[in-house]
Short mmCIF file of C-alpha atoms in Angstrom, two decimals:
data_model
loop_
_atom_site.label_atom_id
_atom_site.label_comp_id
_atom_site.label_asym_id
_atom_site.label_seq_id
_atom_site.Cartn_x
_atom_site.Cartn_y
_atom_site.Cartn_z
CA MET A 276 15.77 6.83 24.12
CA ASP A 277 14.32 9.23 26.68
CA LEU A 278 14.41 6.85 29.64
CA ALA A 279 15.96 7.18 33.06
CA GLY A 280 19.10 5.17 33.70
CA PRO A 281 18.83 1.50 34.68
CA ALA A 282 19.81 2.18 38.30
CA VAL A 283 16.95 4.66 38.68
CA LEU A 284 14.41 2.29 37.14
CA TRP A 285 15.75 -0.50 39.31
CA GLY A 286 15.32 1.49 42.51
CA ARG A 287 11.70 2.37 41.71
CA TRP A 288 11.00 -1.22 40.73
CA GLY A 289 12.49 -2.55 43.95
CA VAL A 290 10.52 -0.12 46.12
CA LEU A 291 7.24 -1.11 44.49
CA GLY A 292 8.12 -4.75 45.00
CA ALA A 293 9.02 -4.22 48.65
CA THR A 294 5.89 -2.27 49.57
CA LEU A 295 3.61 -4.77 47.84
CA ALA A 296 5.46 -7.68 49.49
CA ALA A 297 4.61 -6.08 52.83
CA LEU A 298 0.95 -6.53 51.95
CA GLY A 299 1.36 -10.13 50.79
CA HIS A 300 1.54 -9.37 47.05
CA ASP A 301 4.98 -10.59 46.06
CA ASP A 302 4.14 -11.61 42.50
CA VAL A 303 3.28 -8.27 40.86
CA TRP A 304 6.50 -6.25 41.08
CA TRP A 305 9.53 -8.16 42.34
CA ILE A 306 13.26 -8.66 41.93
CA ASP A 307 15.26 -11.87 42.17
CA ALA A 308 18.58 -13.21 40.93
CA ASP A 309 17.32 -13.14 37.34
CA GLY A 310 16.42 -9.46 37.42
CA ALA A 311 13.31 -7.35 37.90
CA HIS A 312 9.85 -8.64 37.01
CA HIS A 313 6.37 -7.17 36.61
CA ASP A 314 3.25 -9.23 35.91
CA ASP A 315 -0.25 -7.76 36.03
CA HIS A 316 -1.75 -11.28 35.80
CA GLY A 317 -3.73 -10.17 32.79
CA GLY A 318 -1.26 -11.21 30.10
CA ASN A 319 0.94 -8.09 30.35
CA TRP A 320 4.44 -8.06 31.76
CA GLY A 321 7.80 -6.30 31.88
CA ARG A 322 11.39 -7.21 32.73
CA LEU A 323 14.53 -5.27 33.59
CA VAL A 324 17.81 -7.17 33.68
CA LEU A 325 21.10 -5.66 34.78
CA VAL A 326 24.01 -7.15 32.86
CA ALA A 327 27.71 -7.15 33.67
CA ASP A 328 29.80 -4.12 32.69
CA ASP A 329 27.10 -1.51 33.42
CA ARG A 330 24.66 -2.75 30.81
CA ALA A 331 20.94 -3.46 31.03
CA VAL A 332 17.95 -4.59 28.99
CA LEU A 333 14.30 -3.62 29.42
CA PHE A 334 11.72 -5.75 27.62
CA GLY A 335 8.07 -6.76 27.87
CA TYR A 336 4.68 -7.18 26.25
CA ASP A 337 1.14 -5.82 26.46
CA HIS A 338 -1.56 -7.87 24.75
CA GLU A 339 -3.56 -4.74 23.87
CA TYR A 340 -0.93 -2.08 23.22
CA SER A 341 2.11 -3.90 21.80
CA ASP A 342 1.28 -3.16 18.16
CA THR A 343 4.84 -4.11 17.29
CA VAL A 344 3.93 -7.78 17.65
CA ASP A 345 1.50 -7.95 14.73
CA ALA A 346 2.74 -5.04 12.62
CA SER A 347 2.67 -5.55 8.85
CA PRO A 348 5.34 -5.86 7.60
CA PRO A 349 6.83 -7.53 10.70
CA ILE A 350 9.20 -5.66 12.99
CA ASP A 351 12.25 -7.61 14.14
CA LEU A 352 12.78 -6.13 17.61
CA LEU A 353 16.13 -7.91 17.89
CA ALA A 354 17.63 -6.86 14.57
CA GLY A 355 21.21 -5.77 15.19
CA ALA A 356 20.88 -6.22 18.96
CA PRO A 357 24.15 -6.89 20.82
CA ALA A 358 25.36 -10.37 21.72
CA TRP A 359 25.37 -9.70 25.47
CA LEU A 360 21.56 -9.65 25.77
CA PRO A 361 19.74 -12.57 27.48
CA TRP A 362 18.95 -14.07 24.09
CA ALA A 363 17.39 -17.33 25.27
CA GLU A 364 14.61 -15.53 27.13
CA LEU A 365 14.09 -12.92 24.42
CA VAL A 366 13.89 -15.49 21.63
CA ARG A 367 11.42 -17.58 23.63
CA HIS A 368 9.04 -14.63 23.95
CA ALA A 369 9.54 -13.61 20.32
CA ASP A 370 8.74 -17.13 19.13
CA ASP A 371 5.48 -16.94 21.09
CA ASP A 372 4.66 -13.54 19.52
CA GLN A 373 4.78 -12.02 23.01
CA LEU A 374 7.68 -9.64 22.79
CA GLY A 375 6.46 -6.07 22.40
CA TYR A 376 9.62 -4.07 23.07
CA VAL A 377 13.33 -4.48 23.75
CA TYR A 378 15.48 -1.56 24.92
CA TRP A 379 19.14 -2.13 25.72
CA HIS A 380 21.47 0.19 27.62
CA GLU A 381 25.21 0.52 27.21
CA HIS A 382 27.73 3.37 27.07
CA GLY A 383 25.21 5.56 28.89
CA ASP A 384 22.40 5.34 26.29
CA TRP A 385 19.23 3.36 25.66
CA ARG A 386 18.70 1.93 22.19
CA ARG A 387 16.04 -0.05 20.35
CA VAL A 388 15.26 -0.89 16.75
CA ARG A 389 13.42 1.72 14.73
CA TYR A 390 9.74 1.21 14.06
CA PRO A 391 7.15 3.34 12.27
CA ASP A 392 5.60 6.36 13.91
CA ARG A 393 2.35 5.72 15.75
CA VAL A 394 3.21 2.05 16.33
CA ALA A 395 2.84 1.48 20.07
CA ASP A 396 5.09 -1.04 21.80
CA GLY A 397 3.38 -1.31 25.21
CA LEU A 398 6.25 0.11 27.26
CA PRO A 399 4.26 2.77 29.18
CA GLN A 400 1.32 0.43 29.71
CA THR A 401 3.45 -2.32 31.28
CA VAL A 402 6.17 -0.54 33.26
CA GLY A 403 5.01 3.07 33.24
CA ALA A 404 5.06 3.05 37.04
CA VAL A 405 8.87 3.12 37.06
CA LEU A 406 9.48 5.37 34.05
CA ASP A 407 9.28 8.71 35.88
CA ALA A 408 9.38 9.93 39.45
CA ASP A 409 5.86 11.36 39.50
CA ARG A 410 4.34 8.12 38.23
CA ALA A 411 6.36 6.12 40.79
CA ARG A 412 5.11 8.40 43.57
CA ARG A 413 1.51 7.94 42.42
CA GLU A 414 1.98 4.19 42.24
CA LEU A 415 3.23 4.09 45.83
CA ALA A 416 0.17 6.11 46.83
CA GLU A 417 -1.95 3.42 45.18
CA VAL A 418 -0.18 0.81 47.29
CA VAL A 419 -1.38 2.68 50.37
CA PHE A 420 -4.87 3.74 49.33
CA GLU A 421 -5.86 1.03 46.83
CA TRP A 422 -3.89 -2.12 47.61
CA ALA A 423 -3.92 -1.62 51.39
CA GLY A 424 -7.31 0.12 51.47
CA HIS A 425 -6.03 2.83 53.83
CA ASP A 426 -9.19 4.66 54.84
CA VAL A 427 -7.72 7.88 56.22
CA ASP A 428 -7.95 9.92 53.06
CA GLY A 429 -7.76 13.62 52.45
CA GLU A 430 -5.48 16.32 51.14
CA ALA A 431 -3.16 16.31 54.14
CA GLU A 432 -2.87 12.53 54.23
CA ARG A 433 -2.20 12.38 50.47
CA ALA A 434 0.55 14.99 50.86
CA ASP A 435 2.14 13.04 53.70
CA VAL A 436 2.05 9.83 51.67
CA ALA A 437 3.71 11.64 48.75
CA THR A 438 6.44 12.96 51.06
CA HIS A 439 7.24 9.54 52.47
CA ALA A 440 7.05 7.97 49.01
CA ASP A 441 9.75 10.41 47.88
CA ARG A 442 11.85 9.57 50.93
CA LEU A 443 11.54 5.87 50.24
CA LEU A 444 12.50 6.37 46.59
CA ALA A 445 15.51 8.44 47.68
CA ALA A 446 16.52 5.71 50.12
CA ALA A 447 16.36 3.18 47.29
CA ALA A 448 18.56 5.38 45.12
CA GLY A 449 21.13 5.40 47.92
CA HIS A 450 20.77 1.67 48.65
CA ALA A 451 19.62 2.65 52.13
CA VAL A 452 16.11 1.27 52.40
CA ASP A 453 15.43 0.37 56.03
CA ALA A 454 12.54 -0.22 58.41
CA ALA A 455 12.18 3.48 59.14
CA ALA A 456 11.81 4.41 55.47
CA LEU A 457 9.23 1.69 54.95
CA THR A 458 7.36 2.54 58.14
CA GLY A 459 7.09 6.16 57.10
CA LEU A 460 4.96 5.07 54.14
CA LEU A 461 3.26 1.91 55.42
CA GLY A 462 3.13 2.48 59.16
CA ARG A 463 -0.18 4.33 58.79
CA VAL A 464 -1.97 1.29 57.38
CA ARG A 465 -4.39 -0.41 59.76
CA SER A 466 -6.85 -1.95 57.31
CA VAL A 467 -4.65 -4.98 56.45
CA PRO A 468 -1.62 -6.65 58.04
CA VAL A 469 1.72 -5.10 57.11
CA ASP A 470 4.78 -7.38 57.12
CA LEU A 471 7.85 -5.13 57.28
CA ASP A 472 10.16 -8.15 57.41
CA ALA A 473 8.84 -9.29 54.04
CA ALA A 474 9.34 -5.79 52.66
CA LEU A 475 12.91 -5.62 53.92
CA ALA A 476 13.68 -9.08 52.51
CA SER A 477 12.33 -7.98 49.13
CA ALA A 478 14.42 -4.81 49.19
CA ALA A 479 17.49 -6.81 50.19
CA ARG A 480 17.09 -9.18 47.25
CA ALA A 481 17.07 -6.12 45.04
CA GLY A 482 20.29 -4.85 46.63
CA LEU A 483 18.54 -1.74 48.00
CA THR A 484 19.42 -2.18 51.68
CA ALA A 485 22.76 -1.45 53.33
CA GLY A 486 25.38 -4.12 52.76
CA THR A 487 23.49 -5.98 50.01
CA VAL A 488 24.46 -6.44 46.38
CA VAL A 489 22.40 -5.65 43.31
CA PRO A 490 21.93 -8.87 41.27
CA VAL A 491 23.71 -8.64 37.93
CA VAL A 492 23.62 -11.41 35.33
CA PRO A 493 26.65 -12.33 33.21
CA ALA A 494 26.74 -11.20 29.61
CA ASN A 495 25.66 -13.62 26.94
CA ALA A 496 28.46 -14.79 24.66
CA GLU A 497 26.95 -14.78 21.18
CA VAL A 498 23.83 -14.15 19.14
CA PRO A 499 22.06 -17.49 18.59
CA HIS A 500 20.37 -18.71 15.44
CA ARG A 501 16.72 -17.74 15.65
CA ARG A 502 13.55 -17.52 13.62
CA VAL A 503 12.80 -14.12 12.09
CA ARG A 504 9.38 -13.30 10.69
CA LYS A 505 9.03 -12.34 7.05
CA LEU A 506 5.21 -12.32 7.24
CA SER A 507 3.08 -10.96 10.04
CA GLU A 508 0.24 -13.14 11.30
CA THR A 509 -2.16 -10.99 9.26
CA GLN A 510 -0.06 -11.35 6.12
CA HIS A 511 0.19 -15.10 6.64
CA GLU A 512 -3.60 -15.36 7.03
CA ARG A 513 -4.24 -13.37 3.88
CA LEU A 514 -1.80 -15.53 1.93
CA VAL A 515 -3.73 -18.65 2.94
CA TRP A 516 -7.15 -17.05 2.36
CA ALA A 517 -6.10 -15.90 -1.13
CA ALA A 518 -5.01 -19.45 -1.97
CA MET A 519 -8.34 -20.77 -0.68
CA GLY A 520 -10.10 -18.35 -3.01
CA GLU A 521 -8.24 -19.84 -5.99
CA ALA A 522 -8.69 -23.47 -4.97
CA ASP A 523 -11.04 -26.06 -6.46
CA GLU A 524 -13.14 -28.48 -4.47
CA LEU A 525 -11.76 -32.01 -4.32
CA PRO A 526 -14.29 -34.65 -5.39
CA ARG A 527 -16.08 -36.29 -2.49
CA PRO A 528 -19.57 -37.82 -2.07
CA GLU A 529 -22.53 -35.69 -1.02
CA PRO A 530 -23.39 -36.21 2.66
CA ALA A 531 -26.53 -38.20 3.36
CA GLY A 532 -29.57 -36.36 4.68
CA THR A 533 -29.75 -36.04 8.46
CA GLY A 534 -32.12 -34.83 11.10
CA ALA A 535 -29.58 -32.13 11.87
CA LEU A 536 -30.00 -30.69 8.38
CA ALA A 537 -33.79 -30.79 8.66
CA ALA A 538 -33.58 -28.97 12.01
CA LEU A 539 -31.41 -26.21 10.54
CA VAL A 540 -33.71 -25.81 7.51
CA ASP A 541 -36.78 -25.57 9.75
CA TRP A 542 -35.02 -23.05 11.99
CA ALA A 543 -34.07 -20.85 9.01
CA ARG A 544 -37.48 -21.06 7.33
CA VAL A 545 -39.38 -20.10 10.50
CA ARG A 546 -37.09 -17.10 10.92
CA ALA A 547 -37.31 -15.87 7.33
CA PRO A 548 -37.33 -12.05 7.33
CA GLY A 549 -40.46 -11.99 5.10
CA ALA A 550 -43.64 -14.00 5.01
CA ASP A 551 -42.52 -16.18 2.07
CA GLY A 552 -40.15 -18.51 3.93
CA ARG A 553 -37.11 -17.21 2.01
CA SER A 554 -33.96 -17.11 4.09
CA ALA A 555 -30.24 -17.70 3.71
CA VAL A 556 -27.85 -18.98 6.37
CA VAL A 557 -24.22 -18.31 5.41
CA VAL A 558 -21.64 -19.44 7.93
CA GLU A 559 -17.97 -20.21 8.42
CA ALA A 560 -17.53 -23.09 10.85
CA LEU A 561 -14.47 -24.71 12.36
CA ASP A 562 -13.89 -26.32 15.72
CA GLY A 563 -13.81 -23.56 18.31
CA ALA A 564 -14.95 -20.70 16.06
CA MET A 565 -17.96 -19.87 13.91
CA ARG A 566 -19.22 -16.71 12.26
CA GLN A 567 -22.38 -15.83 10.32
CA LEU A 568 -22.44 -13.45 7.39
CA PRO A 569 -25.26 -10.89 7.36
CA GLY A 570 -27.50 -10.40 4.34
CA GLU A 571 -30.93 -9.30 3.26
CA CYS A 572 -32.32 -12.84 3.67
CA CYS A 573 -30.52 -13.49 6.94
CA PRO A 574 -32.85 -15.18 9.46
CA VAL A 575 -34.28 -13.00 12.22
CA ASP A 576 -35.23 -13.84 15.77
CA ARG A 577 -38.86 -14.83 16.29
CA PRO A 578 -39.66 -14.63 20.02
CA GLY A 579 -41.78 -17.51 21.22
CA ASP A 580 -40.70 -19.84 18.41
CA GLY A 581 -38.73 -22.20 20.61
CA PHE A 582 -35.47 -20.45 19.82
CA ARG A 583 -32.36 -22.57 19.37
CA ASP A 584 -28.95 -21.08 18.85
CA LEU A 585 -27.86 -21.07 15.19
CA PHE A 586 -24.30 -22.05 15.96
CA THR A 587 -25.49 -25.03 18.00
CA LEU A 588 -27.49 -26.24 15.00
CA VAL A 589 -24.58 -25.63 12.63
CA GLY A 590 -22.22 -27.51 14.93
CA GLU A 591 -24.61 -30.45 15.12
CA LEU A 592 -24.91 -30.54 11.33
CA ARG A 593 -21.16 -30.33 10.85
CA ALA A 594 -20.64 -33.21 13.28
CA ALA A 595 -23.39 -35.29 11.64
CA GLU A 596 -21.85 -34.84 8.18
CA ALA A 597 -18.23 -35.35 9.27
CA ASP A 598 -16.23 -38.06 7.56
CA ALA A 599 -12.96 -39.47 8.87
CA ARG A 600 -11.35 -39.39 5.41
CA HIS A 601 -13.09 -36.52 3.65
CA GLY A 602 -13.06 -34.12 6.59
CA ARG A 603 -15.68 -31.49 7.37
CA TRP A 604 -16.87 -28.49 5.46
CA ILE A 605 -15.57 -25.04 6.35
CA PHE A 606 -18.20 -22.86 4.66
CA LEU A 607 -21.93 -23.52 4.41
CA ARG A 608 -24.85 -21.80 2.70
CA VAL A 609 -28.41 -23.02 3.31
CA THR A 610 -31.21 -21.22 1.47
CA THR A 611 -34.87 -21.90 2.06
CA THR A 612 -38.20 -21.15 0.43
CA SER A 613 -41.68 -21.88 1.71
CA ASP A 614 -41.50 -25.46 0.43
CA GLY A 615 -37.89 -26.20 -0.44
CA PHE A 616 -34.23 -25.62 0.33
CA SER A 617 -30.73 -25.91 -1.10
CA VAL A 618 -27.38 -26.59 0.56
CA GLU A 619 -23.90 -25.59 -0.60
CA ARG A 620 -20.81 -26.84 1.20
CA ARG A 621 -17.17 -25.91 0.71
CA TYR A 622 -14.49 -28.15 2.18
CA ASP A 623 -11.45 -26.88 0.29
CA SER A 624 -12.16 -23.44 -1.17
CA TRP A 625 -13.41 -19.96 -0.30
CA PRO A 626 -16.63 -19.35 -2.30
CA ASP A 627 -17.67 -15.96 -3.64
CA TRP A 628 -20.80 -16.06 -1.48
CA MET A 629 -18.60 -15.82 1.63
CA GLY A 630 -17.73 -12.24 0.69
CA PRO A 631 -14.35 -10.48 0.67
CA ARG A 632 -11.37 -12.20 2.24
CA ASP A 633 -10.63 -9.50 4.80
CA SER A 634 -11.67 -11.68 7.74
CA GLY A 635 -11.62 -15.43 7.89
CA PRO A 636 -10.71 -18.63 9.70
CA TRP A 637 -7.75 -18.66 12.05
CA LEU A 638 -4.77 -20.60 10.79
CA SER A 639 -4.68 -22.69 13.96
CA HIS A 640 -8.27 -23.84 13.34
CA LEU A 641 -7.50 -24.65 9.70
CA ARG A 642 -4.48 -26.70 10.79
CA THR A 643 -6.68 -28.72 13.13
CA GLU A 644 -9.18 -29.42 10.35
CA MET A 645 -6.51 -30.44 7.82
CA ARG A 646 -4.79 -32.76 10.31
CA SER A 647 -8.11 -34.57 10.83
CA ARG A 648 -8.44 -35.49 7.12
CA ALA A 649 -6.82 -38.17 5.04
CA ALA A 650 -3.85 -36.78 3.11
CA GLU A 651 -5.57 -37.11 -0.27
CA PHE A 652 -8.36 -34.78 0.92
CA ARG A 653 -6.07 -31.94 1.92
CA PRO A 654 -6.06 -29.18 -0.72
CA PRO A 655 -2.73 -27.81 -2.01
CA TRP A 656 -2.95 -24.65 0.10
CA THR A 657 -2.56 -26.84 3.22
CA ALA A 658 1.21 -26.49 2.75
CA LEU A 659 0.87 -22.75 3.41
CA LEU A 660 -0.43 -23.48 6.93
CA ASP A 661 3.05 -24.49 8.06
CA PRO A 662 4.14 -21.85 10.60
CA ASP A 663 7.60 -21.82 9.02
CA VAL A 664 6.08 -20.18 5.92
CA ALA A 665 5.95 -16.93 7.90
CA TYR A 666 9.68 -17.00 8.77
CA LEU A 667 12.93 -16.50 6.97
CA PRO A 668 15.01 -19.66 6.57
CA THR A 669 17.10 -20.33 9.67
CA PRO A 670 20.81 -20.31 8.88
CA PRO A 671 22.46 -23.70 9.43
CA HIS A 672 24.48 -24.15 12.59
CA PRO A 673 28.20 -23.89 12.00
CA PRO A 674 29.99 -27.24 12.00
CA HIS A 675 31.20 -28.44 15.39
CA PRO A 676 34.97 -28.02 15.81
CA GLY A 677 36.77 -31.18 14.83
CA ARG A 678 34.05 -32.40 12.44
#
């Protein structure tokens, strides 16, 4: 991999952590006994861990750019990875579908598993600030001008900041960060308090000041048993949706008429796209998520008609028709005319009138619905909702010695 060595990345990481700590931001870039951390507090993060015997691992996740997480077919980022990695932490993130990349370094080279071209892993979006010298310099300038709000700006000031950023980075590379190096960059700031003691303490924890030691974690002993995906989340969803399309409705009594149904019918009829009262409401509804399908008879907004939100009405109807044993419907079609209406409900199957199965209910929402029903009113495809369906069987643990 075309990455700088771990020591170089570590020095840049530590400098960013130290300068931000001086401004009171010690939870964005920082280093402790467990390694280097970055957290943008928006769901994106990166880690660099130095491991005994001159080894290292760089891993992280970006919720927008880590396409590796939901690639189809799945990508096992830990396939063939060495035993010395911090497996407990890596497996925890992988199990949460929040591991976008893993790069490990030994024998002077970075390695990772192969994945298809044009599949982004989120590395530059999460830790790009430490990946090259120019980006690190620009990031330190942002500490001064953006984080600290330094208001003396101009070409000369920018050049001076760049010079002192380079000096600070060089000091980090030589494990010689001191008050003078930090003051050269941050001493100009007057807009916010600057705590050089906090910066020096941060640099010392990283092993970047004279007489301190870089924290290195011991190597892991063995590769643990772990879950490995055989289906991506998308593939798992489509498997369930296809089974719903083949399912039959289980027999259950028709819900009694309610005021909630009358309110929805009136709402749809008033908003019929033509003057004949003909409309069609087609919705998918589960706790926490609803969607409406468009169509030529889809109701339209009529300003001044005492507008009520469609999904509020659908939610009220679904609650009114709920049954502790039978459950609640998932799909609903209500059609109206000027003087009548019809209602179609689907509790267990995906009807043709819901359109193609390229978008549908989340598996987590379907699990909630199925758990709320009596067992005899759970269709056969409920078994496919088990998260383990998406994973290869976990090998059994070897017998304990002496057993």
